[in-house]
Coordinates of C-alpha atoms in Angstrom, one line a residue:
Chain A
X1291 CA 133.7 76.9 107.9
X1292 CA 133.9 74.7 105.3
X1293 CA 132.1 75.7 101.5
X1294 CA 128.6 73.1 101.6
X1295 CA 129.0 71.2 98.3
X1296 CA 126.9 72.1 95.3
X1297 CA 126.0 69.0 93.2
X1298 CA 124.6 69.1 89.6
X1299 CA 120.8 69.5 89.3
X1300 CA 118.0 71.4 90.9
X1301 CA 118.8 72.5 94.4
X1302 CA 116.0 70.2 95.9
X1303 CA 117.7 66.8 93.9
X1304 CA 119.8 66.7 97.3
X1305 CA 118.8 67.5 100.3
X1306 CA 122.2 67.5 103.1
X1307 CA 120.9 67.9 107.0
X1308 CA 123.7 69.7 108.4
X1309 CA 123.6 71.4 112.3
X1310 CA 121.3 74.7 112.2
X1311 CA 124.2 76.5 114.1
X1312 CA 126.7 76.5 110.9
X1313 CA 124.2 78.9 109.2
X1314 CA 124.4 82.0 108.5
X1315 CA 121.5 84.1 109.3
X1316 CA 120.3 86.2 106.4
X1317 CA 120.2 89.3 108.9
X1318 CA 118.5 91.6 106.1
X1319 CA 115.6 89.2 105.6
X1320 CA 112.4 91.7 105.6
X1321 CA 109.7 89.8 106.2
X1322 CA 108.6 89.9 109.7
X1323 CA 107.0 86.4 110.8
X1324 CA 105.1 87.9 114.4
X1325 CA 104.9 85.3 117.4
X1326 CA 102.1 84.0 116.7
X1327 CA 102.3 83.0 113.2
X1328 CA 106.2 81.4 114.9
X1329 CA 103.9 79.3 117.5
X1330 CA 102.0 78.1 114.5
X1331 CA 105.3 77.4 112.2
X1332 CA 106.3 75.5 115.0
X1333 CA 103.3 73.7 115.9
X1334 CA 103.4 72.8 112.1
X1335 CA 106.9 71.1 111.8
X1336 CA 106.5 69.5 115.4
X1337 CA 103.1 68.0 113.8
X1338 CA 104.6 67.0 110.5
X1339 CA 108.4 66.9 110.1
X1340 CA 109.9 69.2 108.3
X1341 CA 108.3 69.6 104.9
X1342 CA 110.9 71.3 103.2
X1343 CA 114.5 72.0 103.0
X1344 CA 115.9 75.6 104.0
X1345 CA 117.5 77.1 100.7
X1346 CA 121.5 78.2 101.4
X1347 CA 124.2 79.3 99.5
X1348 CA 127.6 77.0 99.7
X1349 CA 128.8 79.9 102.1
X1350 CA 125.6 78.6 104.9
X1351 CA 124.0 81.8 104.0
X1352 CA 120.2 81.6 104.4
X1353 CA 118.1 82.3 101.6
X1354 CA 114.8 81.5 102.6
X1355 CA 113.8 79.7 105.6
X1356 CA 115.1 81.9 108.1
X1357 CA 112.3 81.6 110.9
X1358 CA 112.3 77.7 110.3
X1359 CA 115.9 78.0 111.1
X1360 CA 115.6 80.7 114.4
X1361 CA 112.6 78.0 115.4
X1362 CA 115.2 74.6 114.8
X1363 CA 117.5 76.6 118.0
X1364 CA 114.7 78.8 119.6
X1365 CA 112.3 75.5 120.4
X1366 CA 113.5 73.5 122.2
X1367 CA 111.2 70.5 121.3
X1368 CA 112.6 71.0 117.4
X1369 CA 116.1 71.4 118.7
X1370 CA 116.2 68.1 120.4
X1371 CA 113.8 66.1 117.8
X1372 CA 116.2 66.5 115.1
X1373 CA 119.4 67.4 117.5
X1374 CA 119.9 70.8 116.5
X1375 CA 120.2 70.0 112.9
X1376 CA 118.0 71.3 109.3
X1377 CA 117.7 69.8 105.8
X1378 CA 118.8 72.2 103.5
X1379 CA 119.0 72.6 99.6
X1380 CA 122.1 74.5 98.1
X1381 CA 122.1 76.8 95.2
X1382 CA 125.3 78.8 94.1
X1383 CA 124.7 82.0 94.3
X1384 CA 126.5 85.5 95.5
X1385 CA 125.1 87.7 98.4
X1386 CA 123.6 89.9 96.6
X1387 CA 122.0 87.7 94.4
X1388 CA 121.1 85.7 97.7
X1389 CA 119.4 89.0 99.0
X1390 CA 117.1 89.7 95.8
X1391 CA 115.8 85.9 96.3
X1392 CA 114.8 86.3 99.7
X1393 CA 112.9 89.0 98.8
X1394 CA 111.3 87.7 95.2
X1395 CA 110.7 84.4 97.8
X1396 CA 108.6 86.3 100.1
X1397 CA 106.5 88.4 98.1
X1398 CA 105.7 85.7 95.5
X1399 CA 104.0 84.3 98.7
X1400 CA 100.3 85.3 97.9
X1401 CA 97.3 86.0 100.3
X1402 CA 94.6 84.2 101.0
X1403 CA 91.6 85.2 99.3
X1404 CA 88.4 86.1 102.0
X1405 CA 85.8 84.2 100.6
X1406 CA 87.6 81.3 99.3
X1407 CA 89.1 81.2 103.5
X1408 CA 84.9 81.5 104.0
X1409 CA 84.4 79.1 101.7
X1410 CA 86.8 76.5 103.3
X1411 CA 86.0 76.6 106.5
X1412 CA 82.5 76.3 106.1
X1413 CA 83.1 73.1 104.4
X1414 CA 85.3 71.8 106.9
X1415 CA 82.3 72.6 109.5
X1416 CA 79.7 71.5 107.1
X1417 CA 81.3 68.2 105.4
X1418 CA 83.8 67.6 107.8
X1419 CA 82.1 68.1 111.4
X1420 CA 85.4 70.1 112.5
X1421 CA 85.1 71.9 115.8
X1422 CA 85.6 75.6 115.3
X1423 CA 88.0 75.5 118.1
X1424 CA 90.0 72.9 116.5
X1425 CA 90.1 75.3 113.2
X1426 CA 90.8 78.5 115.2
X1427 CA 94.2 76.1 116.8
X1428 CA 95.6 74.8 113.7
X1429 CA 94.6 77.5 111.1
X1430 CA 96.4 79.9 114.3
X1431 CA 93.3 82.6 114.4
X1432 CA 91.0 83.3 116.6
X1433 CA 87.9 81.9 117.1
X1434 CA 86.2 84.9 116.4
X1435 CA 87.7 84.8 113.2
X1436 CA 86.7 81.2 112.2
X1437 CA 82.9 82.4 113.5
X1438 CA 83.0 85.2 111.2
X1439 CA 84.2 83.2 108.2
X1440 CA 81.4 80.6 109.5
X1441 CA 79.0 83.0 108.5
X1442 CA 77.5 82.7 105.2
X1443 CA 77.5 86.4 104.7
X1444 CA 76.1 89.7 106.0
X1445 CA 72.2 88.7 106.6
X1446 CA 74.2 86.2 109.1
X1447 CA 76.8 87.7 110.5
X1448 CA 74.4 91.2 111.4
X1449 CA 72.1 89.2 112.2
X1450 CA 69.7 91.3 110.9
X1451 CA 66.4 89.1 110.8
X1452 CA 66.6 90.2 114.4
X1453 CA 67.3 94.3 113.8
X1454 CA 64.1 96.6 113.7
X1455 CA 64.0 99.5 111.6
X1456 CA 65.5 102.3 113.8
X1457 CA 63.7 105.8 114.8
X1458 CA 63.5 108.3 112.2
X1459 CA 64.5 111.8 112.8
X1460 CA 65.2 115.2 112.0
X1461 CA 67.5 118.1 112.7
X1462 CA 66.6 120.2 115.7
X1463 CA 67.7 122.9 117.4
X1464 CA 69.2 122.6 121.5
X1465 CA 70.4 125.0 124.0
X1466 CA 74.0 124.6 124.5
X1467 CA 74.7 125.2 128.3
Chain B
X1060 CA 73.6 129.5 129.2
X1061 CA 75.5 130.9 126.7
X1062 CA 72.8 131.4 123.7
X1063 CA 74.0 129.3 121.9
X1064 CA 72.2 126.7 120.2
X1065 CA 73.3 123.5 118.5
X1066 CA 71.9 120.7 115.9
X1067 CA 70.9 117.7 117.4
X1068 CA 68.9 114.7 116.2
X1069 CA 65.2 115.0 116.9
X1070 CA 63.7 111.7 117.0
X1071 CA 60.1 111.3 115.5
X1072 CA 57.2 108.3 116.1
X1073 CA 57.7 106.7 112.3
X1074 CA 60.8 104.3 111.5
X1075 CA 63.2 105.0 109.0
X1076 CA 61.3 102.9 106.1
X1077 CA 58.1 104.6 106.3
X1078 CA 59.6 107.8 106.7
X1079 CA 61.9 107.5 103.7
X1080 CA 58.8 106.1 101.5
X1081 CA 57.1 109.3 102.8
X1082 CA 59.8 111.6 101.5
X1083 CA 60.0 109.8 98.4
X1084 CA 56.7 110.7 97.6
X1085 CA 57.3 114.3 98.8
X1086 CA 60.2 114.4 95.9
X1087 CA 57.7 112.8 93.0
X1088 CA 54.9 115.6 93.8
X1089 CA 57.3 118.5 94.3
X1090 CA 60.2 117.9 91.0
X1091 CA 59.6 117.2 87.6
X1092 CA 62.0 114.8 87.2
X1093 CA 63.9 111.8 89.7
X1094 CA 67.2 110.7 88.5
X1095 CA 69.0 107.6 91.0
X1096 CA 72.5 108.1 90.9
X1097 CA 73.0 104.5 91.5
X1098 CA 77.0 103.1 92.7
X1099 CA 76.2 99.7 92.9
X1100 CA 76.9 99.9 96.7
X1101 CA 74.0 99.1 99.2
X1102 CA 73.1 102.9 99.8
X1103 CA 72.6 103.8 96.2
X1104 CA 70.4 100.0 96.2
X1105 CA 68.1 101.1 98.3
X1106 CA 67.4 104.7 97.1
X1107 CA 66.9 102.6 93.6
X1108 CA 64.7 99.6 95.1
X1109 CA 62.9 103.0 97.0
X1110 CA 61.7 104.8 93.6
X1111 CA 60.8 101.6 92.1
X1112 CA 58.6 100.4 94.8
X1113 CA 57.3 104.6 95.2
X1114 CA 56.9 104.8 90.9
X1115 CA 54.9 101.9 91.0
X1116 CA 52.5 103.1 93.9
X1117 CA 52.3 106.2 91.6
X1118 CA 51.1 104.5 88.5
X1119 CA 54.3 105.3 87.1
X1120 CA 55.0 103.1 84.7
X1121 CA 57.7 104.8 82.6
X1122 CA 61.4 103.7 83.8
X1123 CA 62.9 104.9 86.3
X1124 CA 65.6 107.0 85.5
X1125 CA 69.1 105.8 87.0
X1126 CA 72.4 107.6 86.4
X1127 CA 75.8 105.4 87.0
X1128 CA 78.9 107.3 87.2
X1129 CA 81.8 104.9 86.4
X1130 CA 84.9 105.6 88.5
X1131 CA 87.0 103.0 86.6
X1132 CA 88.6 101.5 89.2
X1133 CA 85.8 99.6 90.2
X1134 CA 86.1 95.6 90.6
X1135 CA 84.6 93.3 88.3
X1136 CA 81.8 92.2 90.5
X1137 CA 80.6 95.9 91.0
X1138 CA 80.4 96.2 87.4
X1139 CA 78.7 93.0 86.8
X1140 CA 75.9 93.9 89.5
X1141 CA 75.3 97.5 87.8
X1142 CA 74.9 95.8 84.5
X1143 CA 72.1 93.1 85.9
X1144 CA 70.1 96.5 86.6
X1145 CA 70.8 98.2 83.1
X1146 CA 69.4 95.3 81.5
X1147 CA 66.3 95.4 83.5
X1148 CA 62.8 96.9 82.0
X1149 CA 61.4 99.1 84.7
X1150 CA 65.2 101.0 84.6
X1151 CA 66.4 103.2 82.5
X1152 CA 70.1 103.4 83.1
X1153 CA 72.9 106.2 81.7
X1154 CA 76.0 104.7 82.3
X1155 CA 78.8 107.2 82.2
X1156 CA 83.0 106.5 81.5
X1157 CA 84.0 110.3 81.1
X1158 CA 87.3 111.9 82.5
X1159 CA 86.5 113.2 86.2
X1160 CA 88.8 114.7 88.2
X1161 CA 90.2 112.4 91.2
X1162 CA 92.8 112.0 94.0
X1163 CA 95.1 109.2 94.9
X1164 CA 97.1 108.7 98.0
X1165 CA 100.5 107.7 98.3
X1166 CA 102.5 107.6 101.8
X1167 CA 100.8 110.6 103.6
X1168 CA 100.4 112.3 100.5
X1169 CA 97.7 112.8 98.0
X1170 CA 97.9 113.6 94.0
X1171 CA 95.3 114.3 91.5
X1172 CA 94.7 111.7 88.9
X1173 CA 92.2 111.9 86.4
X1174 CA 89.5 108.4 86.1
X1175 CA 89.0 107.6 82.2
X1176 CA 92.2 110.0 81.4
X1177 CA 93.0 108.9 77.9
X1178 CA 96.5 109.6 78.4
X1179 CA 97.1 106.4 80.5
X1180 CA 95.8 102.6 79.8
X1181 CA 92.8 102.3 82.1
X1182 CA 92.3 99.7 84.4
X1183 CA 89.1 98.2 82.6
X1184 CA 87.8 98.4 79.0
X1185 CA 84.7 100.4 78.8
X1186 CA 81.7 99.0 78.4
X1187 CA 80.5 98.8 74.5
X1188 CA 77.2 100.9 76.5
X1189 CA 78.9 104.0 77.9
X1190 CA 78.3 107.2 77.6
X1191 CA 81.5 109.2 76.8
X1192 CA 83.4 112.1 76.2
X1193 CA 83.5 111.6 72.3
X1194 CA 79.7 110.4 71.7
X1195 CA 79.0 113.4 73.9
X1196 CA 80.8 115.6 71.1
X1197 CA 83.0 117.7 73.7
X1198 CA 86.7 118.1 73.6
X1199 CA 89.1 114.8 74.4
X1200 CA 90.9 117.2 76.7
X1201 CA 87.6 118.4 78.9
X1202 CA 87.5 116.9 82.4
X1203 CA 84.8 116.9 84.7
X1204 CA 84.2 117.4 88.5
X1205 CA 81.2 116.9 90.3
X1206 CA 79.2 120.0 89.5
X1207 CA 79.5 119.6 86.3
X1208 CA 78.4 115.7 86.3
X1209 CA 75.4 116.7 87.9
X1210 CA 74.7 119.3 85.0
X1211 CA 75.8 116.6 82.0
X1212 CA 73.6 114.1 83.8
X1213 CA 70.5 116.6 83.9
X1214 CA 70.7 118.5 80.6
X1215 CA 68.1 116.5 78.7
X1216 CA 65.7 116.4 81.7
X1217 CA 62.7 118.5 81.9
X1218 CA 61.7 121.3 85.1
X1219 CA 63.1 120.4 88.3
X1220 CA 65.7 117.9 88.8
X1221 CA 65.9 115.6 91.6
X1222 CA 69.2 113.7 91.9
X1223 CA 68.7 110.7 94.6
X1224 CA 71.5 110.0 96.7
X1225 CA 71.9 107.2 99.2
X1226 CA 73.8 109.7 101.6
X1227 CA 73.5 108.9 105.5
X1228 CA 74.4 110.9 108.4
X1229 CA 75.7 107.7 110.2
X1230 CA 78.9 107.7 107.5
X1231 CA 80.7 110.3 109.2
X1232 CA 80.2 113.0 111.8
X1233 CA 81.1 115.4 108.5
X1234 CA 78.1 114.1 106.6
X1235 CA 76.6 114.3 110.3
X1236 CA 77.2 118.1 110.1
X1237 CA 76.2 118.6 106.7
X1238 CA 72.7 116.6 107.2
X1239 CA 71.5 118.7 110.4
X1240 CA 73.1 122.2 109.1
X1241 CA 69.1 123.0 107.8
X1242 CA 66.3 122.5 109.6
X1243 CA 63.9 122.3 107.1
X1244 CA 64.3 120.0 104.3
X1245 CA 67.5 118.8 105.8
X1246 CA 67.5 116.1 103.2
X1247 CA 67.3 118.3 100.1
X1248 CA 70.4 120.5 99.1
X1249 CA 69.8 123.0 95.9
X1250 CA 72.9 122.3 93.5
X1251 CA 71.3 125.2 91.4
X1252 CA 67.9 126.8 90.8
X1253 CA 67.5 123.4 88.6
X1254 CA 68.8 121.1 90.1
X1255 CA 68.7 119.1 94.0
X1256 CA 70.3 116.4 95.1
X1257 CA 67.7 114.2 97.5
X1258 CA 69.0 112.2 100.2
X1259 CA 66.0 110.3 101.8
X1260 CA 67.5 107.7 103.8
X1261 CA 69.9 110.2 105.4
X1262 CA 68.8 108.5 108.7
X1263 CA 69.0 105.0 108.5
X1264 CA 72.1 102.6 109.6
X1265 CA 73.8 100.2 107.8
X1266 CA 71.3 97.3 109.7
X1267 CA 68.4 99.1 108.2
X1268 CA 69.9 99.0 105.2
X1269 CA 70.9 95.0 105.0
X1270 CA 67.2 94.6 106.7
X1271 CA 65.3 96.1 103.6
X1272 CA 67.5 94.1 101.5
X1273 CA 66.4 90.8 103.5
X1274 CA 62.5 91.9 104.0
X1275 CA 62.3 92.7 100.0
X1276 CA 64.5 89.7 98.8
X1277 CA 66.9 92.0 97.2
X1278 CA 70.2 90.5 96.3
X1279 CA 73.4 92.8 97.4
X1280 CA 76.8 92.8 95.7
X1281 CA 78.4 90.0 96.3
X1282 CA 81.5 92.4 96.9
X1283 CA 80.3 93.0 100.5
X1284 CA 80.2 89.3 101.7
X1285 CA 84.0 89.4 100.6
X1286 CA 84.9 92.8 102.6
X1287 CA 82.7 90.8 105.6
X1288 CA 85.5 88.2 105.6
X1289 CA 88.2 90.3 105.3
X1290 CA 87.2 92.7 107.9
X1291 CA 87.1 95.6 105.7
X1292 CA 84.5 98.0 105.9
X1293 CA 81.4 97.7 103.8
X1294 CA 81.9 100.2 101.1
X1295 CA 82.1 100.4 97.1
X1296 CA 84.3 103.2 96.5
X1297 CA 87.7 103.8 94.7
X1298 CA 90.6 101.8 96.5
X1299 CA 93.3 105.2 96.0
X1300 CA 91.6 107.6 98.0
X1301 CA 92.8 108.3 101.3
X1302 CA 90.5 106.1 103.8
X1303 CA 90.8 102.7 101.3
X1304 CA 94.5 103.1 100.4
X1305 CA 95.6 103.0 104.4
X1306 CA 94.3 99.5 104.1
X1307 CA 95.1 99.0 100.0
X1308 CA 97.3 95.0 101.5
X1309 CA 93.7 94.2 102.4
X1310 CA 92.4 94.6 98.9
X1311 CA 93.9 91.4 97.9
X1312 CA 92.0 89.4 99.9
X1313 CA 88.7 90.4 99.0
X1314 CA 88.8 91.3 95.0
X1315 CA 92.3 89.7 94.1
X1316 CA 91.7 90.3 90.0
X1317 CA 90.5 93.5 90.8
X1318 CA 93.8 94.5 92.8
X1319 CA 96.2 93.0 90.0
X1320 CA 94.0 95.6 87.6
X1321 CA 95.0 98.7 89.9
X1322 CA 98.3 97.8 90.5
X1323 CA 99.3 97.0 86.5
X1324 CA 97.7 100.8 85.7
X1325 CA 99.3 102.5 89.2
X1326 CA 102.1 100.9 90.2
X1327 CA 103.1 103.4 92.5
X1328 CA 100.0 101.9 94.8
X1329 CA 102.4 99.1 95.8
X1330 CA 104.9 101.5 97.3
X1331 CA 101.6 102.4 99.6
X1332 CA 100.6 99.0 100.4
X1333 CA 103.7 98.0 102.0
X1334 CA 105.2 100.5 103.7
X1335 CA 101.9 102.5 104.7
X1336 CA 102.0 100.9 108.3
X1337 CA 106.0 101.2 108.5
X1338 CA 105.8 105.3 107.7
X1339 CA 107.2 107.3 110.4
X1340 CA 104.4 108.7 111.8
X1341 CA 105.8 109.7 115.3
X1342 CA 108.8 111.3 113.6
X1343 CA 106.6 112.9 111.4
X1344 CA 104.9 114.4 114.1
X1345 CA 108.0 115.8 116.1
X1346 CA 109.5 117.4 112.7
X1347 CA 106.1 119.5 112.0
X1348 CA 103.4 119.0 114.4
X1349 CA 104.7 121.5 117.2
X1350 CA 103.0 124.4 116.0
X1351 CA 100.7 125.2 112.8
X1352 CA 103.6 126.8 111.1
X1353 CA 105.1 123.4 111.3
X1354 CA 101.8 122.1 109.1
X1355 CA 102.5 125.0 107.0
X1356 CA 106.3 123.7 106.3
X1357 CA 104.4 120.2 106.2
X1358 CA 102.5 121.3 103.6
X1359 CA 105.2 122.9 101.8
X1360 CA 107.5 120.4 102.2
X1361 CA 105.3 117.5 101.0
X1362 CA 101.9 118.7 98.6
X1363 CA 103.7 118.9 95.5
X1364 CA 100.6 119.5 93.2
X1365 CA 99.9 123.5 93.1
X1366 CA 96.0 122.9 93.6
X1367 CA 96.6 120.3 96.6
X1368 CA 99.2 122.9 98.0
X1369 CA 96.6 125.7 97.6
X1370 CA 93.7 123.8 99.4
X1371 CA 95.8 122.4 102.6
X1372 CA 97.2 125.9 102.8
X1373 CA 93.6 127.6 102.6
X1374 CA 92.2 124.9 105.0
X1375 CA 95.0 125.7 107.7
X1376 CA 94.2 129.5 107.4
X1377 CA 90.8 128.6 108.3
X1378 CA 92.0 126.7 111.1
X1379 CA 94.5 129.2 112.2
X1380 CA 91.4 132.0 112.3
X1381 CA 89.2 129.2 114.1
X1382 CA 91.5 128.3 116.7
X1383 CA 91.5 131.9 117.9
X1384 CA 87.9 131.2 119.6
X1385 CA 88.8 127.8 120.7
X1386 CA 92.7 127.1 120.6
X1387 CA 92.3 123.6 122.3
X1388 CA 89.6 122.4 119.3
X1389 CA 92.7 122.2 117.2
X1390 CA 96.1 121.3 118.6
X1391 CA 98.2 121.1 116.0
X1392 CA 99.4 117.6 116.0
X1393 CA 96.0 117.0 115.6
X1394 CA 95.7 119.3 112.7
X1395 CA 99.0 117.4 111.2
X1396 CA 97.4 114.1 111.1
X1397 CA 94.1 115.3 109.5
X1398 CA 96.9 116.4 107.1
X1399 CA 98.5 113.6 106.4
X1400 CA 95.3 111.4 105.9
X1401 CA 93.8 114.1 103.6
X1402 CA 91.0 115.6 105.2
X1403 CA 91.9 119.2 104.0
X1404 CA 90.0 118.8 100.6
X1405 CA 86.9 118.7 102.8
X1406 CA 86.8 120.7 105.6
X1407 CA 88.9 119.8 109.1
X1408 CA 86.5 119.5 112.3
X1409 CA 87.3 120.7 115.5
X1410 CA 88.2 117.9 118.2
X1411 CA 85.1 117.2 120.9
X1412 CA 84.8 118.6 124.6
X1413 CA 85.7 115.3 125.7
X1414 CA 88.8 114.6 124.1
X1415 CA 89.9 118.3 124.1
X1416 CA 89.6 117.7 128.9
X1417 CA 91.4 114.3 127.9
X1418 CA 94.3 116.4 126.1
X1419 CA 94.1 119.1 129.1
X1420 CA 94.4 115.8 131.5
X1421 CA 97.3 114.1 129.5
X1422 CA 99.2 117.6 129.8
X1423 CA 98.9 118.1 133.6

């Protein structure tokens, strides 16, 4: 296969759509994306286009992008929209240089904070009118998660102006049988 | 019938407010002093918000006496909420940064660290108000444990002590056991002729808990609305000990700052957080779980601190002798995977009826 061409200037100055099947897949890539999360990645390009390039080296090894790439051959709505091909940007770099990005890549990926998530999806509810089903669908969680972040905080979510002070007790003794 | 008898929970007319005001008062009329050990977690809040309310009923108007031991690695917000209450009037707060001895857990396997040690950067400043090892005149090398942070909190008080505890039995079926061993005065434990420590809402649950907050307008730490969100059990405690460090990935979603501070002072933490759910645990139990001299070579193999070593080892002597009564209360994978999550420094409980028929069913 022939070298992809590395041009002067940041990978992302040029962007080359080439078909998905001349890449390389980074087979040591450690980050696990699990089905569901892959049903929203692919939700999320069907719904917007692809957003942004795969990152390659000029020998079509993947550095980062590898279940955008699986999801350009595995769904078959991608596969046909863009006819099998992927936008990618190209950096020259060697394999093992390739493997300690794909790594920095994914764990420079952050977490969402809890209460800032709270905080969002209350205003989506609040300011917004967004159904909570609608948030559950395209955030991909539950709605039992969106009703918990709903809540505005334990009071709520325990519903505790509704609890009554249990029973006290005491120790006593019973007759094992 | 066998004779044997057992502790059970013996439910009385009262609810757990009024009986927990009721054995507040019983505390004030029967020890000289009350002292609050106060965590900033809801427990602890109430026991404080308790011998306010029962002080003030008294016509006590002196302070009341709170002691705060600061573990270190405690998040921001904690420590902000603690200091709202040792600026207050009607409190009279000790807050206390000295070396105590710890454990953290790496992988299946714990390690003793030391909170405050001043041979590491710590993971906070401390406070300009603490009370520490050097204005305390003692040696920079002493460490403390628990017995003797109960004696250093107490020394200046006068008669009998009364250390307050927010303790409840619903935590754990160990603190279950521990709260129904006595039958009288369940709730109070003698440390020493001196000194008690108190536990007087021993029987409430964690609703009764956020319910006096919402009846008395008391404001929690914000903390626990962040560890709602995240699914994370409601607790303030240390995130390296066994229980919080199975689940140290989540701490970045509810104190973020707070997890960057741990991780820049133990950096082996990370190594925990990501491969914690990946460690071989079925392999594990195949290699020693067979038989308790496969603990034993567990144990061996894997507790390299001598005093760890020594307590898992003492622990699984205890269970060896036990399990001569009643093998099937301890099968030894069982006993393996108490191992692994720490449980030897406290004491290992037998399995229940019910799951040990379930085992005998699994094996026919």
């Amino acid at each position: 296969m022939q070298p992809l061409e590395v041009r002067p200037g940041d990978p992302i100055d040029n962007i080359q759509w080439i078909p998905a099947d001349t890449l390389e897949a980074n087979n040591w890539n450690p980050n696990r994306v699990h089905l569901a999360e892959l049903r929203l990645l692919e939700r999320s390009v069907l719904s917007t286009g692809w957003l942004q390039p795969l990152l390659v080296n000029p020998e079509r090894l993947i550095i980062d992008g590898f279940h955008r790439w699986r999801l350009s051959q595995d769904s078959k709505a991608i596969n046909q929209r863009w006819k099998g091909r992927v936008p990618v940007a190209v950096l020259d770099v060697d394999r093992p240089t390739a493997m300690l990005m794909t790594i920095r890549i994914n764990r420079a990926k952050g977490t969402h904070v809890a209460v800032e998530m709270s905080a969002i999806v209350r205003q989506l509810i609040d300011e917004f009118g967004v159904e909570r089903s609608v948030i559950a669908k395209e955030i991909g969680g539950t709605k039992e998660e969106v009703e918990l972040l709903a809540q505005e905080g334990v009071f709520a979510a325990k519903n505790i102006a509704k609890w009554a002070y249990s029973q006290a007790w005491y120790p006593k003794q019973e007759a094992v049988s | 019938m066998t004779g044997k008898v057992r502790h059970v929970k013996g439910f009385i007319d009262t609810d757990v407010l009024t009986e927990a005001k009721r054995r507040m008062h019983h505390i004030y009329d029967v020890f000289d002093t009350v002292l609050v050990a106060f965590s900033g977690g809801k427990d602890s809040l109430v026991c404080l918000h308790l011998a306010l309310s029962i002080a003030k009923d008294r016509g006590d108007n002196n302070p009341v006496k709170v002691v705060f031991r600061d573990e270190e690695l405690i998040p921001d917000s904690v420590v902000q909420f603690v200091n709202e209450y040792r600026q207050r009037d009607d409190i009279d707060l000790r807050w206390y940064c000295v070396p105590l001895e710890s454990n953290k857990y790496v992988l299946g396997v714990s390690s003793r660290y030391v909170q405050w040690d001043p041979a590491r950067p710590h993971v906070r400043p401390m406070p300009p108000w603490a009370i520490t090892s050097e204005s305390l005149g003692l040696p920079l090398e002493w460490v403390a444990d628990q017995y003797s942070m109960d004696s250093l909190a107490t020394k200046d008080e006068k008669g009998k002590v009364a250390i307050i505890t927010g303790v409840r039995a619903a935590e754990s079926l160990m603190r279950f056991r521990a709260l129904t061993a006595k039958l009288s005065e369940n709730y109070i434990s003698n440390v020493d002729k001196r000194i008690a420590t108190v536990k007087p809402i021993f029987d409430w649950h964690e609703n009764d808990v956020f319910r006096y907050f919402y009846d008395e307008g008391i404001t929690y730490c914000r903390t626990y609305d962040a560890q709602l969100f995240a699914r994370e059990p409601l607790r303030v405690s240390t995130p390296l000990h066994a229980e919080r460090a199975k689940r140290l990935d989540n701490l970045r979603a509810y104190e973020p700052t707070f997890y960057d501070q741990v991780m820049t002072v133990f950096p082996e933490m990370a190594v925990q957080e990501r491969y914690w759910s990946e460690l071989d645990h079925e392999a594990m139990q195949e290699r020693y779980g067979g038989s308790y001299d496969g603990v034993q070579a567990w144990i061996e193999d894997t507790l390299a601190d001598e005093t760890q070593r020594g307590k898992a080892l003492k622990e699984l002597g205890s269970i060896r002798k036990r399990a001569l009564h009643s093998p099937e209360a301890f099968p030894p994978d069982y006993v393996l995977g108490q191992m692994m999550n720490g449980a030897y420094k406290r004491t290992i409980t037998a399995i229940d009826r019910k799951q040990q028929a379930a085992r005998r069913e699994r094996v026919s």
